[in-house]
Short mmCIF file of C-alpha atoms in Angstrom, two decimals:
data_model
loop_
_atom_site.label_atom_id
_atom_site.label_comp_id
_atom_site.label_asym_id
_atom_site.label_seq_id
_atom_site.Cartn_x
_atom_site.Cartn_y
_atom_site.Cartn_z
CA MET A 8 -6.00 -8.73 -21.11
CA ASN A 9 -3.02 -6.11 -20.09
CA GLU A 10 0.09 -7.52 -18.66
CA PHE A 11 2.18 -5.44 -16.25
CA GLU A 12 5.71 -5.89 -15.21
CA LEU A 13 7.54 -4.18 -12.38
CA VAL A 14 11.13 -4.22 -12.41
CA GLY A 15 12.56 -3.50 -8.94
CA GLU A 16 15.85 -3.10 -6.95
CA ALA A 17 16.11 -4.67 -3.59
CA ARG A 18 16.91 -2.07 -0.77
CA THR A 19 18.93 -2.63 2.39
CA ASP A 20 19.33 0.84 3.86
CA LEU A 21 15.86 1.89 5.26
CA GLY A 22 16.49 5.45 6.72
CA LYS A 23 14.59 8.33 5.99
CA ARG A 24 18.03 9.81 4.45
CA GLU A 25 18.30 6.93 2.04
CA THR A 26 14.46 7.09 0.89
CA ARG A 27 15.12 10.93 0.01
CA ARG A 28 18.19 10.01 -1.84
CA LEU A 29 16.08 7.33 -3.84
CA ARG A 30 13.35 9.77 -4.63
CA ARG A 31 15.91 12.46 -5.82
CA SER A 32 17.44 10.09 -8.13
CA GLY A 33 14.14 9.41 -9.85
CA ARG A 34 13.27 6.21 -7.65
CA VAL A 35 10.12 5.18 -5.85
CA PRO A 36 10.53 3.47 -2.41
CA ALA A 37 8.09 0.14 -2.49
CA ILE A 38 7.18 -2.77 -0.02
CA LEU A 39 6.24 -6.37 -1.06
CA TYR A 40 4.41 -8.17 1.68
CA GLY A 41 1.79 -10.90 2.39
CA GLY A 42 2.06 -14.59 1.93
CA GLU A 43 4.45 -16.91 3.60
CA SER A 44 7.17 -14.78 2.82
CA ALA A 45 8.77 -11.93 4.56
CA PRO A 46 8.19 -8.47 3.72
CA VAL A 47 10.54 -6.90 0.91
CA PRO A 48 11.48 -3.23 0.70
CA PHE A 49 12.38 -2.39 -2.87
CA ALA A 50 12.85 0.71 -5.43
CA LEU A 51 11.32 1.18 -8.73
CA ASN A 52 11.86 3.64 -11.39
CA ALA A 53 9.76 6.53 -11.05
CA ASN A 54 9.24 6.97 -14.96
CA GLU A 55 7.97 3.67 -15.20
CA VAL A 56 5.61 4.00 -12.20
CA LYS A 57 4.12 7.05 -13.80
CA LYS A 58 3.44 5.28 -17.03
CA HIS A 59 2.04 2.32 -15.28
CA LEU A 60 -0.56 4.35 -13.31
CA GLU A 61 -1.81 6.26 -16.17
CA ASN A 62 -3.20 2.96 -17.24
CA GLU A 63 -6.53 2.22 -15.12
CA ALA A 64 -6.07 -1.40 -15.42
CA PHE A 65 -2.83 -1.20 -13.67
CA SER A 66 -4.67 -0.73 -10.19
CA SER A 67 -6.82 -4.14 -10.78
CA HIS A 68 -4.70 -6.25 -12.20
CA ILE A 69 -2.22 -9.09 -11.38
CA LEU A 70 1.22 -7.74 -11.56
CA ASN A 71 4.46 -9.48 -12.40
CA VAL A 72 7.21 -8.17 -9.85
CA LYS A 73 10.92 -8.74 -10.28
CA ILE A 74 13.21 -7.94 -7.50
CA GLY A 75 16.74 -9.10 -8.27
CA ALA A 76 16.65 -12.86 -9.39
CA SER A 77 13.22 -13.29 -7.58
CA GLN A 78 9.82 -13.03 -9.14
CA THR A 79 6.24 -13.05 -7.68
CA GLN A 80 2.82 -12.12 -8.63
CA ALA A 81 1.27 -9.09 -6.71
CA VAL A 82 -1.66 -6.71 -6.75
CA LEU A 83 -1.22 -2.95 -5.72
CA LYS A 84 -2.83 -2.20 -2.50
CA ASP A 85 -1.66 1.43 -2.02
CA VAL A 86 -0.06 4.41 -3.81
CA GLN A 87 1.01 7.34 -1.60
CA ARG A 88 1.66 10.76 -3.17
CA ASP A 89 3.01 14.05 -2.19
CA PRO A 90 0.37 16.28 -0.78
CA VAL A 91 1.52 19.31 -2.84
CA SER A 92 3.01 17.88 -6.17
CA SER A 93 1.14 14.68 -6.33
CA VAL A 94 4.16 12.82 -7.29
CA VAL A 95 4.06 9.29 -6.26
CA SER A 96 6.45 8.88 -2.84
CA HIS A 97 5.55 4.99 -1.99
CA MET A 98 3.87 2.08 -3.03
CA ASP A 99 2.60 -1.09 -1.34
CA LEU A 100 2.14 -4.45 -3.35
CA GLN A 101 0.61 -7.78 -1.88
CA ARG A 102 1.68 -11.08 -2.83
CA VAL A 103 -1.00 -13.12 -4.43
CA SER A 104 -1.50 -16.87 -4.31
CA ALA A 105 -3.56 -18.75 -6.92
CA THR A 106 -5.83 -20.68 -4.09
CA LYS A 107 -6.38 -17.71 -1.87
CA GLU A 108 -9.05 -15.07 -2.56
CA LEU A 109 -8.04 -11.48 -3.00
CA GLN A 110 -9.97 -8.62 -1.44
CA MET A 111 -9.70 -5.07 -3.38
CA LYS A 112 -11.40 -2.41 -5.00
CA VAL A 113 -11.87 -2.49 -8.99
CA PRO A 114 -12.94 0.41 -11.02
CA LEU A 115 -16.78 1.17 -12.30
CA HIS A 116 -17.27 1.86 -15.99
CA PHE A 117 -20.71 3.41 -16.90
CA MET A 118 -22.16 2.14 -19.94
CA ASN A 119 -24.70 3.95 -22.41
CA GLU A 120 -24.47 6.89 -20.28
CA GLU A 121 -25.13 9.59 -22.98
CA THR A 122 -27.85 7.61 -24.62
CA CYS A 123 -29.98 6.73 -21.38
CA PRO A 124 -33.62 8.18 -21.53
CA GLY A 125 -32.60 10.33 -18.71
CA VAL A 126 -29.81 12.15 -20.26
CA LYS A 127 -32.05 12.50 -23.37
CA ALA A 128 -34.61 14.15 -21.32
CA GLY A 129 -32.29 16.75 -20.05
CA GLY A 130 -31.03 14.83 -16.96
CA ILE A 131 -27.80 14.70 -15.64
CA VAL A 132 -25.72 11.67 -14.53
CA THR A 133 -24.34 11.70 -10.94
CA HIS A 134 -21.40 9.09 -10.06
CA LEU A 135 -21.96 8.58 -6.38
CA GLU A 136 -19.12 5.63 -6.48
CA VAL A 137 -16.30 4.87 -8.97
CA GLU A 138 -15.18 1.70 -7.72
CA VAL A 139 -16.35 -0.99 -5.47
CA GLU A 140 -14.44 -3.74 -3.43
CA ILE A 141 -14.67 -7.18 -4.50
CA ARG A 142 -13.38 -10.76 -3.37
CA CYS A 143 -12.58 -13.37 -5.74
CA LEU A 144 -9.52 -15.54 -6.51
CA PRO A 145 -6.76 -14.26 -8.56
CA LYS A 146 -7.69 -15.87 -11.94
CA ASP A 147 -11.15 -14.23 -11.65
CA LEU A 148 -9.96 -10.66 -10.81
CA PRO A 149 -11.97 -8.32 -13.17
CA GLU A 150 -10.13 -5.04 -14.47
CA TYR A 151 -13.47 -3.44 -13.97
CA LEU A 152 -17.24 -3.84 -13.43
CA GLU A 153 -19.53 -2.35 -16.05
CA VAL A 154 -22.79 -0.38 -14.57
CA ASP A 155 -25.35 -0.50 -17.54
CA LEU A 156 -27.76 2.96 -17.80
CA ALA A 157 -29.14 1.91 -20.91
CA ASN A 158 -32.87 2.05 -19.31
CA ILE A 159 -32.11 4.49 -16.72
CA ASP A 160 -34.67 7.51 -16.62
CA ILE A 161 -34.73 10.65 -14.84
CA GLY A 162 -35.05 9.89 -10.91
CA ASP A 163 -33.69 6.47 -11.25
CA THR A 164 -30.68 5.17 -9.13
CA VAL A 165 -28.49 2.11 -9.64
CA HIS A 166 -27.50 0.28 -6.29
CA LEU A 167 -24.69 -2.19 -5.73
CA SER A 168 -26.97 -5.31 -5.77
CA GLU A 169 -27.99 -4.40 -9.37
CA LEU A 170 -24.47 -4.84 -10.42
CA LYS A 171 -23.90 -7.91 -12.87
CA VAL A 172 -20.61 -9.63 -11.67
CA PRO A 173 -18.35 -12.39 -13.22
CA PRO A 174 -18.78 -15.97 -12.09
CA GLY A 175 -16.26 -16.36 -8.79
CA VAL A 176 -16.90 -12.55 -7.76
CA GLU A 177 -18.62 -11.43 -4.72
CA LEU A 178 -19.29 -7.74 -3.90
CA VAL A 179 -17.82 -7.26 -0.29
CA ASP A 180 -20.38 -4.79 0.95
CA LEU A 181 -23.44 -6.92 0.02
CA MET A 182 -21.93 -9.92 2.46
CA HIS A 183 -22.68 -7.32 5.45
CA GLY A 184 -26.52 -7.09 4.62
CA GLU A 185 -28.91 -5.09 2.68
CA GLU A 186 -28.38 -1.63 4.69
CA PHE A 187 -25.06 -1.79 2.93
CA ASP A 188 -26.25 -1.93 -0.61
CA SER A 189 -25.08 1.71 -1.76
CA ALA A 190 -26.21 3.78 -4.52
CA LEU A 191 -23.62 3.71 -7.38
CA VAL A 192 -25.17 6.29 -9.81
CA SER A 193 -28.31 8.50 -10.52
CA VAL A 194 -30.11 10.71 -13.16
CA GLN A 195 -31.58 13.97 -12.02
CA MET A 196 -32.89 17.01 -13.50
CA PRO A 197 -30.37 19.88 -13.24
CA ARG A 198 -31.07 22.06 -9.88
CA VAL A 199 -31.80 25.21 -11.90
CA ILE A 200 -34.74 23.69 -13.86
CA GLU A 201 -35.93 21.80 -10.75
CA GLU A 202 -36.12 25.33 -8.90
CA GLU A 203 -38.02 26.72 -11.85
CA GLU A 204 -40.48 24.16 -11.96
CA GLU A 205 -40.82 24.32 -8.29
CA ALA A 206 -41.36 28.30 -8.44
CA GLU A 207 -44.02 27.61 -11.39
CA ALA A 208 -45.92 25.02 -9.26
CA GLU A 209 -45.80 27.51 -6.44
CA GLU A 210 -47.43 30.20 -8.69
CA ALA A 211 -49.72 27.94 -9.99
CA GLU A 212 -50.83 26.97 -6.43
CA GLU A 213 -51.11 30.57 -5.48
CA GLY A 214 -53.49 31.46 -8.53
CA VAL A 215 -55.85 28.52 -7.41
CA GLU A 216 -56.01 29.66 -3.88
CA LEU A 217 -56.67 33.29 -4.97
CA GLY A 218 -59.33 31.81 -7.52
CA GLU A 219 -61.01 29.78 -4.81
CA GLU A 220 -61.03 33.05 -2.37
CA ILE A 221 -62.34 35.41 -5.19
CA THR A 222 -65.27 32.59 -5.55
CA LYS A 223 -66.17 32.63 -1.96
CA LEU A 224 -66.48 36.38 -1.80
CA VAL A 225 -68.50 37.05 -4.84
CA GLU A 226 -70.89 34.07 -3.26
CA ALA A 227 -70.88 35.91 -0.22
CA GLY A 228 -71.78 39.05 -2.24
CA GLU A 229 -68.39 40.89 -1.27
CA GLU A 230 -65.89 42.58 -3.30
CA GLU A 231 -63.36 40.87 -4.88
CA PRO A 232 -59.82 41.36 -3.40
CA LYS A 233 -57.31 43.45 -4.76
CA GLU A 234 -54.10 41.81 -5.73
CA SER A 235 -50.76 42.88 -4.14
#
């Protein structure tokens, strides 16, 4: 298991001017909330944040957050980025309790994608979802969930209800009913090939229809129609 530690500096001035100054000085404004304690605004080193976010597990892992002399466990709930530069502009972290369930999203890992029957037959894998929302205690939080495509053929689709989840983990959408059993991944033939096959099928059908018309005319003693 990966372990992540965030070392922050408490903030007292929360004005827009101070926030801009923080960002210019290479720090990221953040907020720690939840549990029995009041929200705590703090700042993080932007380079450290960037490094952590490059690791997928950071977004679905229990984090050790140190702010001054205090230390607590939390999960990442939201990352805000500048719409132009994509630089992280703010982060939200939620405290966790060992006895209270978490509800958060975890990534999907698609296994045996290149070797599944559908791909071997020329199909293309389409990822319809890349993460799912789960509920569990902090000790049961998985870094990711696997979607096994080993036996998936062309035209097949894997749905949420087909996921194998670890003990203690629930899929949130399935709690709301079968109509929320969303598709996660499918394997289909490339559109160009499908169109070519459809065109060939139409030509074959037209040939059959023409043959039937010729037969009827011949039986009626009429001349065969000329093809246009």
